[in-house]
mmCIF file of C-alpha atoms in Angstrom:
data_model
loop_
_atom_site.group_PDB
_atom_site.id
_atom_site.type_symbol
_atom_site.label_atom_id
_atom_site.label_comp_id
_atom_site.label_asym_id
_atom_site.label_seq_id
_atom_site.Cartn_x
_atom_site.Cartn_y
_atom_site.Cartn_z
ATOM 1 C CA MET A 1 30.831 16.673 -3.480
ATOM 2 C CA SER A 2 31.559 13.115 -4.510
ATOM 3 C CA PRO A 3 28.435 10.909 -4.737
ATOM 4 C CA HIS A 4 30.429 8.234 -2.916
ATOM 5 C CA ILE A 5 31.429 10.350 0.087
ATOM 6 C CA THR A 6 28.659 12.345 1.715
ATOM 7 C CA PRO A 7 27.904 13.569 5.238
ATOM 8 C CA GLN A 8 25.146 10.976 5.377
ATOM 9 C CA ASN A 9 27.307 7.939 4.638
ATOM 10 C CA THR A 10 30.728 8.942 5.995
ATOM 11 C CA ILE A 11 32.422 9.433 9.369
ATOM 12 C CA ILE A 12 35.620 11.480 9.582
ATOM 13 C CA THR A 13 37.920 10.143 12.291
ATOM 14 C CA PHE A 14 40.834 12.196 13.626
ATOM 15 C CA ASP A 15 43.841 11.145 15.648
ATOM 16 C CA ILE A 16 44.473 13.402 18.655
ATOM 17 C CA HIS A 17 48.192 13.716 19.415
ATOM 18 C CA GLY A 18 50.073 14.485 16.222
ATOM 19 C CA VAL A 19 47.038 15.764 14.300
ATOM 20 C CA LEU A 20 44.715 17.945 16.394
ATOM 21 C CA PHE A 21 47.488 18.659 18.889
ATOM 22 C CA LYS A 22 51.278 18.877 18.683
ATOM 23 C CA PRO A 23 53.752 18.387 21.554
ATOM 24 C CA ASP A 24 54.723 21.589 23.329
ATOM 25 C CA ARG A 25 58.405 21.048 24.044
ATOM 26 C CA LYS A 26 58.628 24.098 26.301
ATOM 27 C CA LYS A 27 55.831 22.778 28.500
ATOM 28 C CA ILE A 28 57.463 19.357 28.626
ATOM 29 C CA ALA A 29 60.845 20.835 29.572
ATOM 30 C CA HIS A 30 59.218 22.997 32.244
ATOM 31 C CA LEU A 31 57.416 20.026 33.775
ATOM 32 C CA ALA A 32 60.580 17.932 33.727
ATOM 33 C CA TRP A 33 62.583 20.741 35.376
ATOM 34 C CA ARG A 34 59.969 21.259 38.103
ATOM 35 C CA ASN A 35 59.820 17.525 38.830
ATOM 36 C CA LYS A 36 63.459 16.466 38.630
ATOM 37 C CA LYS A 37 62.985 13.882 41.382
ATOM 38 C CA ALA A 38 60.661 11.964 39.077
ATOM 39 C CA PHE A 39 63.760 10.698 37.266
ATOM 40 C CA LEU A 40 64.307 8.487 40.309
ATOM 41 C CA ILE A 41 61.752 6.223 38.685
ATOM 42 C CA GLY A 42 64.724 4.820 36.792
ATOM 43 C CA PHE A 43 65.805 3.004 39.946
ATOM 44 C CA TYR A 44 62.746 0.770 39.622
ATOM 45 C CA PHE A 45 64.481 -0.885 36.677
ATOM 46 C CA LEU A 46 67.043 -2.300 39.110
ATOM 47 C CA ASN A 47 64.267 -4.662 40.143
ATOM 48 C CA PRO A 48 64.317 -7.567 37.619
ATOM 49 C CA LYS A 49 60.594 -8.172 38.129
ATOM 50 C CA PHE A 50 59.806 -4.556 37.250
ATOM 51 C CA ALA A 51 62.049 -4.696 34.161
ATOM 52 C CA TYR A 52 60.371 -7.929 33.061
ATOM 53 C CA GLN A 53 56.909 -6.412 33.436
ATOM 54 C CA VAL A 54 57.925 -3.397 31.352
ATOM 55 C CA LEU A 55 59.335 -5.705 28.669
ATOM 56 C CA SER A 56 56.123 -7.759 28.676
ATOM 57 C CA LEU A 57 54.068 -4.616 28.137
ATOM 58 C CA LYS A 58 56.370 -3.566 25.319
ATOM 59 C CA LEU A 59 55.999 -6.950 23.594
ATOM 60 C CA LYS A 60 52.232 -6.641 24.023
ATOM 61 C CA ARG A 61 52.439 -3.274 22.213
ATOM 62 C CA ALA A 62 50.800 -1.627 25.188
ATOM 63 C CA VAL A 63 49.649 1.966 24.837
ATOM 64 C CA PRO A 64 51.560 4.440 27.060
ATOM 65 C CA GLU A 65 48.778 4.812 29.630
ATOM 66 C CA GLU A 66 48.603 1.072 30.152
ATOM 67 C CA TYR A 67 52.245 0.993 31.294
ATOM 68 C CA PHE A 68 51.490 3.344 34.130
ATOM 69 C CA MET A 69 48.141 1.861 35.104
ATOM 70 C CA ARG A 70 49.424 -1.718 35.168
ATOM 71 C CA LEU A 71 52.691 -0.886 36.931
ATOM 72 C CA THR A 72 51.099 1.270 39.631
ATOM 73 C CA HIS A 73 48.852 -1.683 40.440
ATOM 74 C CA HIS A 74 51.952 -3.707 41.360
ATOM 75 C CA TYR A 75 54.017 -0.796 42.680
ATOM 76 C CA PRO A 76 51.709 1.627 44.562
ATOM 77 C CA SER A 77 54.608 3.999 45.238
ATOM 78 C CA LEU A 78 54.492 4.926 41.540
ATOM 79 C CA GLU A 79 51.068 6.461 42.099
ATOM 80 C CA ARG A 80 52.670 9.791 43.095
ATOM 81 C CA TYR A 81 54.025 10.127 39.538
ATOM 82 C CA LYS A 82 50.704 9.484 37.781
ATOM 83 C CA LYS A 83 49.614 13.124 37.589
ATOM 84 C CA LEU A 84 53.004 14.132 36.204
ATOM 85 C CA ALA A 85 52.830 11.397 33.550
ATOM 86 C CA ILE A 86 49.391 12.622 32.462
ATOM 87 C CA ASP A 87 50.549 16.256 32.459
ATOM 88 C CA ILE A 88 53.578 15.447 30.300
ATOM 89 C CA SER A 89 51.414 13.428 27.893
ATOM 90 C CA ASN A 90 49.057 16.386 27.604
ATOM 91 C CA ALA A 91 51.737 19.048 27.242
ATOM 92 C CA GLN A 92 50.240 19.715 23.834
ATOM 93 C CA THR A 93 49.320 22.734 21.729
ATOM 94 C CA PRO A 94 46.126 22.797 19.615
ATOM 95 C CA GLN A 95 46.673 23.085 15.863
ATOM 96 C CA PRO A 96 44.377 25.943 14.714
ATOM 97 C CA GLU A 97 44.401 25.016 11.024
ATOM 98 C CA ILE A 98 43.324 21.429 11.755
ATOM 99 C CA ILE A 99 40.644 22.522 14.191
ATOM 100 C CA ASP A 100 39.392 24.917 11.516
ATOM 101 C CA ILE A 101 39.156 22.023 9.035
ATOM 102 C CA ALA A 102 37.272 19.924 11.594
ATOM 103 C CA GLN A 103 34.881 22.820 12.189
ATOM 104 C CA LYS A 104 34.241 23.171 8.442
ATOM 105 C CA LEU A 105 33.540 19.444 8.126
ATOM 106 C CA LYS A 106 31.187 19.662 11.094
ATOM 107 C CA ASN A 107 29.389 22.618 9.518
ATOM 108 C CA LEU A 108 28.965 20.580 6.336
ATOM 109 C CA GLY A 109 27.128 17.922 8.337
ATOM 110 C CA TYR A 110 29.822 15.254 8.753
ATOM 111 C CA THR A 111 29.950 13.056 11.841
ATOM 112 C CA LEU A 112 33.336 13.488 13.512
ATOM 113 C CA HIS A 113 35.088 10.945 15.714
ATOM 114 C CA LEU A 114 38.320 10.803 17.684
ATOM 115 C CA PHE A 115 40.268 7.522 17.623
ATOM 116 C CA SER A 116 43.514 7.657 19.556
ATOM 117 C CA ASN A 117 46.012 5.601 21.542
ATOM 118 C CA ILE A 118 46.352 8.168 24.311
ATOM 119 C CA GLY A 119 44.202 6.351 26.869
ATOM 120 C CA ASN A 120 41.075 7.238 28.796
ATOM 121 C CA ALA A 121 42.639 9.112 31.746
ATOM 122 C CA ILE A 122 44.816 11.230 29.447
ATOM 123 C CA ALA A 123 41.903 11.952 27.096
ATOM 124 C CA LYS A 124 39.693 13.047 30.015
ATOM 125 C CA GLU A 125 42.301 15.532 31.232
ATOM 126 C CA LEU A 126 42.860 16.947 27.748
ATOM 127 C CA SER A 127 39.160 17.249 26.987
ATOM 128 C CA ALA A 128 38.625 19.078 30.282
ATOM 129 C CA SER A 129 41.245 21.627 29.209
ATOM 130 C CA TYR A 130 39.764 22.066 25.703
ATOM 131 C CA PRO A 131 36.025 21.345 25.991
ATOM 132 C CA LYS A 132 35.030 23.312 22.886
ATOM 133 C CA ILE A 133 37.538 21.504 20.685
ATOM 134 C CA PHE A 134 36.417 18.112 21.965
ATOM 135 C CA GLY A 135 32.827 19.288 21.655
ATOM 136 C CA LEU A 136 33.208 19.186 17.863
ATOM 137 C CA PHE A 137 33.405 15.398 17.988
ATOM 138 C CA ASP A 138 30.438 13.072 18.240
ATOM 139 C CA GLN A 139 32.336 10.130 19.701
ATOM 140 C CA ILE A 140 35.731 9.439 21.289
ATOM 141 C CA HIS A 141 37.313 5.989 21.182
ATOM 142 C CA VAL A 142 40.475 5.409 23.233
ATOM 143 C CA PRO A 143 42.070 2.464 25.037
ATOM 144 C CA SER A 144 40.872 1.942 28.598
ATOM 145 C CA ASP A 145 40.720 -0.703 31.257
ATOM 146 C CA ALA A 146 37.184 -1.476 30.043
ATOM 147 C CA ASN A 147 38.484 -2.616 26.638
ATOM 148 C CA ASN A 148 41.740 -4.112 28.001
ATOM 149 C CA TYR A 149 43.662 -1.129 26.611
ATOM 150 C CA THR A 150 43.168 -2.302 23.051
ATOM 151 C CA GLY A 151 44.842 0.286 20.838
ATOM 152 C CA LYS A 152 45.539 0.782 17.167
ATOM 153 C CA ARG A 153 48.702 -1.326 17.210
ATOM 154 C CA GLN A 154 47.040 -4.386 18.670
ATOM 155 C CA PRO A 155 45.112 -7.083 16.779
ATOM 156 C CA GLY A 156 41.461 -6.223 16.823
ATOM 157 C CA GLY A 157 41.982 -2.547 17.658
ATOM 158 C CA PHE A 158 40.434 -1.216 14.466
ATOM 159 C CA ALA A 159 37.707 -3.869 14.496
ATOM 160 C CA LEU A 160 36.803 -2.859 18.057
ATOM 161 C CA TYR A 161 36.495 0.770 16.997
ATOM 162 C CA GLN A 162 34.248 -0.219 14.083
ATOM 163 C CA THR A 163 32.058 -2.360 16.348
ATOM 164 C CA GLU A 164 31.662 0.230 19.093
ATOM 165 C CA CYS A 165 31.508 3.416 17.035
ATOM 166 C CA ASN A 166 30.186 2.471 13.606
ATOM 167 C CA PRO A 167 27.191 0.147 14.017
ATOM 168 C CA MET A 168 25.625 1.542 10.820
ATOM 169 C CA GLN A 169 28.759 0.502 8.888
ATOM 170 C CA LYS A 170 29.311 3.884 7.315
ATOM 171 C CA LYS A 171 32.456 4.770 5.406
ATOM 172 C CA ILE A 172 35.302 5.784 7.708
ATOM 173 C CA ILE A 173 38.002 8.248 6.713
ATOM 174 C CA LEU A 174 40.882 8.082 9.202
ATOM 175 C CA ILE A 175 43.243 11.067 9.494
ATOM 176 C CA ASP A 176 46.394 9.866 11.248
ATOM 177 C CA ASP A 177 50.106 10.746 11.326
ATOM 178 C CA ASN A 178 51.271 7.125 11.650
ATOM 179 C CA LYS A 179 52.028 5.364 8.353
ATOM 180 C CA GLN A 180 51.426 1.905 9.802
ATOM 181 C CA ASN A 181 47.923 2.967 10.739
ATOM 182 C CA MET A 182 47.240 3.603 7.063
ATOM 183 C CA THR A 183 47.807 -0.098 6.407
ATOM 184 C CA ARG A 184 45.687 -1.083 9.392
ATOM 185 C CA ALA A 185 42.951 1.274 8.257
ATOM 186 C CA ALA A 186 42.905 -0.280 4.777
ATOM 187 C CA GLN A 187 42.696 -3.760 6.290
ATOM 188 C CA ALA A 188 39.676 -2.568 8.278
ATOM 189 C CA ASN A 189 38.019 -1.200 5.111
ATOM 190 C CA MET A 190 38.697 2.399 6.050
ATOM 191 C CA ILE A 191 40.055 5.182 3.869
ATOM 192 C CA GLY A 192 43.315 6.434 5.344
ATOM 193 C CA ILE A 193 44.656 9.962 4.950
ATOM 194 C CA TYR A 194 48.273 10.089 6.069
ATOM 195 C CA PHE A 195 48.620 13.407 7.860
ATOM 196 C CA LYS A 196 51.699 15.559 7.244
ATOM 197 C CA ASN A 197 50.465 19.118 7.605
ATOM 198 C CA SER A 198 47.329 21.225 7.318
ATOM 199 C CA GLN A 199 47.935 22.212 3.681
ATOM 200 C CA GLN A 200 48.257 18.578 2.602
ATOM 201 C CA LEU A 201 45.171 17.556 4.586
ATOM 202 C CA ARG A 202 43.090 20.362 3.119
ATOM 203 C CA SER A 203 44.271 19.402 -0.382
ATOM 204 C CA ASP A 204 43.375 15.734 0.157
ATOM 205 C CA LEU A 205 39.905 16.653 1.393
ATOM 206 C CA GLU A 206 39.430 18.982 -1.571
ATOM 207 C CA GLN A 207 40.392 16.186 -3.976
ATOM 208 C CA LEU A 208 37.784 13.956 -2.308
ATOM 209 C CA LYS A 209 35.317 16.840 -2.833
ATOM 210 C CA MET A 210 34.558 16.943 0.863
ATOM 211 C CA ILE A 211 35.333 20.631 1.371
ATOM 212 C CA PRO A 212 35.206 23.500 -1.132
ATOM 213 C CA ILE A 213 38.296 23.915 -3.285
ATOM 214 C CA HIS A 214 38.360 27.600 -2.362
ATOM 215 C CA PRO A 215 37.402 27.507 1.306
ATOM 216 C CA GLU A 216 36.504 30.598 3.251
ATOM 217 C CA GLY A 217 39.173 32.277 5.331
ATOM 218 C CA SER A 218 40.218 30.496 8.485
ATOM 219 C CA SER A 219 38.226 31.251 11.591
ATOM 220 C CA SER A 220 40.477 29.144 13.804
ATOM 221 C CA ALA A 221 42.244 32.042 15.502
ATOM 222 C CA ALA A 222 38.927 33.408 16.757
ATOM 223 C CA TYR A 223 37.791 29.884 17.614
ATOM 224 C CA LEU A 224 40.826 29.209 19.791
ATOM 225 C CA LYS A 225 40.530 32.609 21.421
ATOM 226 C CA GLU A 226 36.974 31.694 22.401
ATOM 227 C CA GLN A 227 38.179 28.236 23.501
ATOM 228 C CA SER A 228 40.638 29.756 25.961
ATOM 229 C CA LYS A 229 37.955 31.742 27.783
#
């Protein structure tokens, strides 16, 4: 193991959607088919005020959950679509190979964090569905009303994460599937690992001497089987 990266001085931070979980297109299609009337939400855009508010949120680089939370405040009739929006956001499938890597890092003594743009309400629903997966992580940082929905794309998003989740100023290794977040991570003095697939991630961690070069066989299938109980 590298003398510069140890479990004592380093936090490994995972993105959620796109890394630990991947979209389940069948689930999304099924939800959309069962809730066809939800497409009537498009008629709200005929209201110039509504369209302007959506544009303002877009220019603000709002995270997806903020759109719904802010708009339902002004348009209470949208409230009936909130559960569907959360369900579609969380129509995700766990990635066994990545969960297996996280488990190995945890077993080696690393502190694990989650840092995501998915929003507090969405994260709560997902964690309730997969408590053992989320139980691997020591801290979860997501946009919420409490932090004015400050996400990764917004100025101060990475600094806020560092302030709230890394008071000891340890090294942070961010595993994320967004290239722009690699730049933001570097600007925040983090080490970014651009995630493409499990093989690449394992190789990068091996090169950093954080996991054995010849790791033991994957236990993720058994882990997910236990998770589903």
